[in-house]
Amino acid sequence: MRDYELTIIIQPDLDEEGRKALIAQVTNWITGGDENAPQPAINEWGQRQLAYAINKIKSGYYVLFDAGINPAQIQGLERNLFYNDDILRYLIVRADEATGNYDYKQFNALRDYVTEYGQIIPRRRNRVSAKQQRNLAQAIKRARHLALLPFVVD
């Protein structure tokens, strides 16, 4: 078992009961249906505006799961998340990779490292090491995938 972070964006038009049922369903997928398995920590970020429209939808309900998942389960979990119409986007990241100098969840701090045109500021201007620049770029790309940061500034 390894520690993973699963972040999902749920359709905004889903009612409260449907949202809770979907969160329970995702929790069941994470635990593999085993009632004795440790339950994931659920952090609901709530309704947020997306940085760009996904399927013509401009807002979504963000939920973060911190869980210990068997790596063999990841493929089945991704398949279930991909084929669920109520989930706009998802991102599964190992917890040790997510914690570092730069975290995709701290998207307000990441905005300082993106130009007004949406480009990642190069390392010679950031004054960071090459390893930190790789971590920074990866965090920005993850935040963009979850629509926390825009690809291009309007």
Short mmCIF file of C-alpha atoms in Angstrom, two decimals:
data_model
loop_
_atom_site.label_atom_id
_atom_site.label_comp_id
_atom_site.label_asym_id
_atom_site.label_seq_id
_atom_site.Cartn_x
_atom_site.Cartn_y
_atom_site.Cartn_z
CA MET A 1 0.00 0.00 0.00
CA ARG A 2 1.25 3.42 -0.95
CA ASP A 3 -0.16 6.79 -0.05
CA TYR A 4 -1.86 8.58 -2.95
CA GLU A 5 -3.77 11.81 -3.45
CA LEU A 6 -6.82 11.62 -5.69
CA THR A 7 -8.38 14.91 -6.74
CA ILE A 8 -11.66 14.89 -8.65
CA ILE A 9 -13.85 17.60 -10.15
CA ILE A 10 -17.56 16.78 -9.93
CA GLN A 11 -20.24 18.23 -12.22
CA PRO A 12 -21.65 21.45 -10.66
CA ASP A 13 -25.29 20.63 -11.47
CA LEU A 14 -25.23 17.47 -9.34
CA ASP A 15 -27.40 17.88 -6.23
CA GLU A 16 -26.12 17.38 -2.68
CA GLU A 17 -27.43 13.81 -2.37
CA GLY A 18 -25.95 12.80 -5.70
CA ARG A 19 -22.62 14.36 -4.76
CA LYS A 20 -22.49 12.47 -1.46
CA ALA A 21 -23.44 9.23 -3.24
CA LEU A 22 -20.66 9.80 -5.80
CA ILE A 23 -18.10 10.51 -3.05
CA ALA A 24 -19.20 7.29 -1.30
CA GLN A 25 -18.86 5.40 -4.58
CA VAL A 26 -15.33 6.73 -5.17
CA THR A 27 -14.46 5.83 -1.57
CA ASN A 28 -15.72 2.31 -2.25
CA TRP A 29 -13.53 2.11 -5.38
CA ILE A 30 -10.50 3.27 -3.38
CA THR A 31 -11.00 0.72 -0.60
CA GLY A 32 -11.81 -2.03 -3.10
CA GLY A 33 -15.16 -2.71 -1.42
CA ASP A 34 -13.44 -3.96 1.75
CA GLU A 35 -15.16 -2.60 4.87
CA ASN A 36 -12.11 -3.36 7.03
CA ALA A 37 -9.78 -1.32 4.80
CA PRO A 38 -8.71 2.08 6.13
CA GLN A 39 -11.03 4.82 4.92
CA PRO A 40 -9.49 7.68 2.94
CA ALA A 41 -9.34 11.19 4.34
CA ILE A 42 -11.79 13.30 2.35
CA ASN A 43 -11.22 17.02 1.93
CA GLU A 44 -14.00 18.81 0.09
CA TRP A 45 -12.79 22.07 -1.43
CA GLY A 46 -16.28 23.00 -2.56
CA GLN A 47 -17.62 24.76 -5.62
CA ARG A 48 -14.98 26.71 -7.57
CA GLN A 49 -14.71 28.52 -10.85
CA LEU A 50 -12.57 26.61 -13.35
CA ALA A 51 -9.64 28.44 -14.92
CA TYR A 52 -10.96 27.37 -18.32
CA ALA A 53 -14.13 25.64 -19.52
CA ILE A 54 -14.21 21.84 -19.56
CA ASN A 55 -16.92 20.51 -21.89
CA LYS A 56 -18.51 23.99 -21.82
CA ILE A 57 -18.76 23.84 -18.01
CA LYS A 58 -17.23 26.77 -16.13
CA SER A 59 -17.40 25.61 -12.49
CA GLY A 60 -16.94 22.38 -10.60
CA TYR A 61 -16.98 20.82 -7.15
CA TYR A 62 -13.47 19.79 -6.03
CA VAL A 63 -12.84 16.84 -3.70
CA LEU A 64 -9.43 15.59 -2.49
CA PHE A 65 -8.96 12.04 -1.19
CA ASP A 66 -5.82 11.05 0.79
CA ALA A 67 -5.67 7.28 0.80
CA GLY A 68 -3.46 4.25 0.95
CA ILE A 69 -4.04 2.39 -2.31
CA ASN A 70 -2.52 -0.79 -3.64
CA PRO A 71 -0.67 0.12 -6.89
CA ALA A 72 -2.37 -2.81 -8.64
CA GLN A 73 -5.75 -1.09 -8.04
CA ILE A 74 -4.79 2.16 -9.76
CA GLN A 75 -5.65 1.02 -13.29
CA GLY A 76 -9.14 -0.16 -12.30
CA LEU A 77 -9.71 3.01 -10.29
CA GLU A 78 -8.72 5.20 -13.26
CA ARG A 79 -11.05 3.22 -15.53
CA ASN A 80 -13.98 3.75 -13.14
CA LEU A 81 -13.22 7.47 -12.84
CA PHE A 82 -12.82 7.91 -16.61
CA TYR A 83 -16.16 6.32 -17.50
CA ASN A 84 -18.18 8.14 -14.85
CA ASP A 85 -20.07 11.02 -16.49
CA ASP A 86 -20.43 12.98 -13.24
CA ILE A 87 -16.64 13.41 -12.90
CA LEU A 88 -15.17 16.12 -15.12
CA ARG A 89 -11.49 15.53 -14.30
CA TYR A 90 -9.36 13.50 -11.94
CA LEU A 91 -5.71 13.34 -10.95
CA ILE A 92 -3.98 10.55 -9.04
CA VAL A 93 -0.58 11.45 -7.57
CA ARG A 94 1.67 9.61 -5.14
CA ALA A 95 1.71 11.57 -1.89
CA ASP A 96 5.50 11.69 -1.66
CA GLU A 97 5.62 13.23 -5.16
CA ALA A 98 2.91 15.76 -4.35
CA THR A 99 4.70 17.16 -1.32
CA GLY A 100 7.77 19.13 -2.20
CA ASN A 101 8.87 22.69 -2.64
CA TYR A 102 5.99 23.29 -5.05
CA ASP A 103 2.53 21.80 -4.64
CA TYR A 104 -0.18 21.86 -7.31
CA LYS A 105 -2.79 22.63 -4.65
CA GLN A 106 -1.05 25.96 -3.86
CA PHE A 107 -2.03 27.40 -7.23
CA ASN A 108 -2.02 31.02 -6.01
CA ALA A 109 1.71 30.72 -5.25
CA LEU A 110 2.30 29.04 -8.63
CA ARG A 111 0.88 32.06 -10.45
CA ASP A 112 4.08 33.94 -9.62
CA TYR A 113 6.01 31.50 -11.83
CA VAL A 114 3.82 31.94 -14.92
CA THR A 115 4.03 34.89 -17.32
CA GLU A 116 1.07 36.96 -18.37
CA TYR A 117 0.96 34.85 -21.55
CA GLY A 118 0.74 31.59 -19.60
CA GLN A 119 4.35 30.48 -20.10
CA ILE A 120 6.38 28.96 -17.28
CA ILE A 121 9.15 31.38 -16.32
CA PRO A 122 12.57 29.88 -17.18
CA ARG A 123 15.01 28.86 -14.52
CA ARG A 124 17.52 31.61 -15.27
CA ARG A 125 14.87 34.20 -14.30
CA ASN A 126 13.46 32.23 -11.37
CA ARG A 127 16.88 31.73 -9.81
CA VAL A 128 16.05 28.14 -8.81
CA SER A 129 17.99 24.92 -9.31
CA ALA A 130 17.26 22.54 -12.15
CA LYS A 131 15.59 20.04 -9.83
CA GLN A 132 13.36 22.73 -8.33
CA GLN A 133 12.47 23.94 -11.84
CA ARG A 134 11.38 20.41 -12.80
CA ASN A 135 9.24 20.18 -9.66
CA LEU A 136 7.81 23.63 -10.33
CA ALA A 137 6.94 22.79 -13.94
CA GLN A 138 5.30 19.54 -12.88
CA ALA A 139 3.21 21.31 -10.22
CA ILE A 140 2.09 23.95 -12.74
CA LYS A 141 1.13 21.27 -15.26
CA ARG A 142 -0.87 19.38 -12.63
CA ALA A 143 -2.66 22.58 -11.59
CA ARG A 144 -3.46 23.28 -15.24
CA HIS A 145 -4.83 19.76 -15.72
CA LEU A 146 -7.22 20.29 -12.80
CA ALA A 147 -8.24 23.72 -14.19
CA LEU A 148 -6.76 25.53 -11.19
CA LEU A 149 -4.46 27.54 -13.47
CA PRO A 150 -5.24 28.64 -17.03
CA PHE A 151 -3.14 27.55 -19.98
CA VAL A 152 -3.42 30.99 -21.56
CA VAL A 153 -4.33 34.24 -19.84
CA ASP A 154 -7.15 36.14 -21.57
#
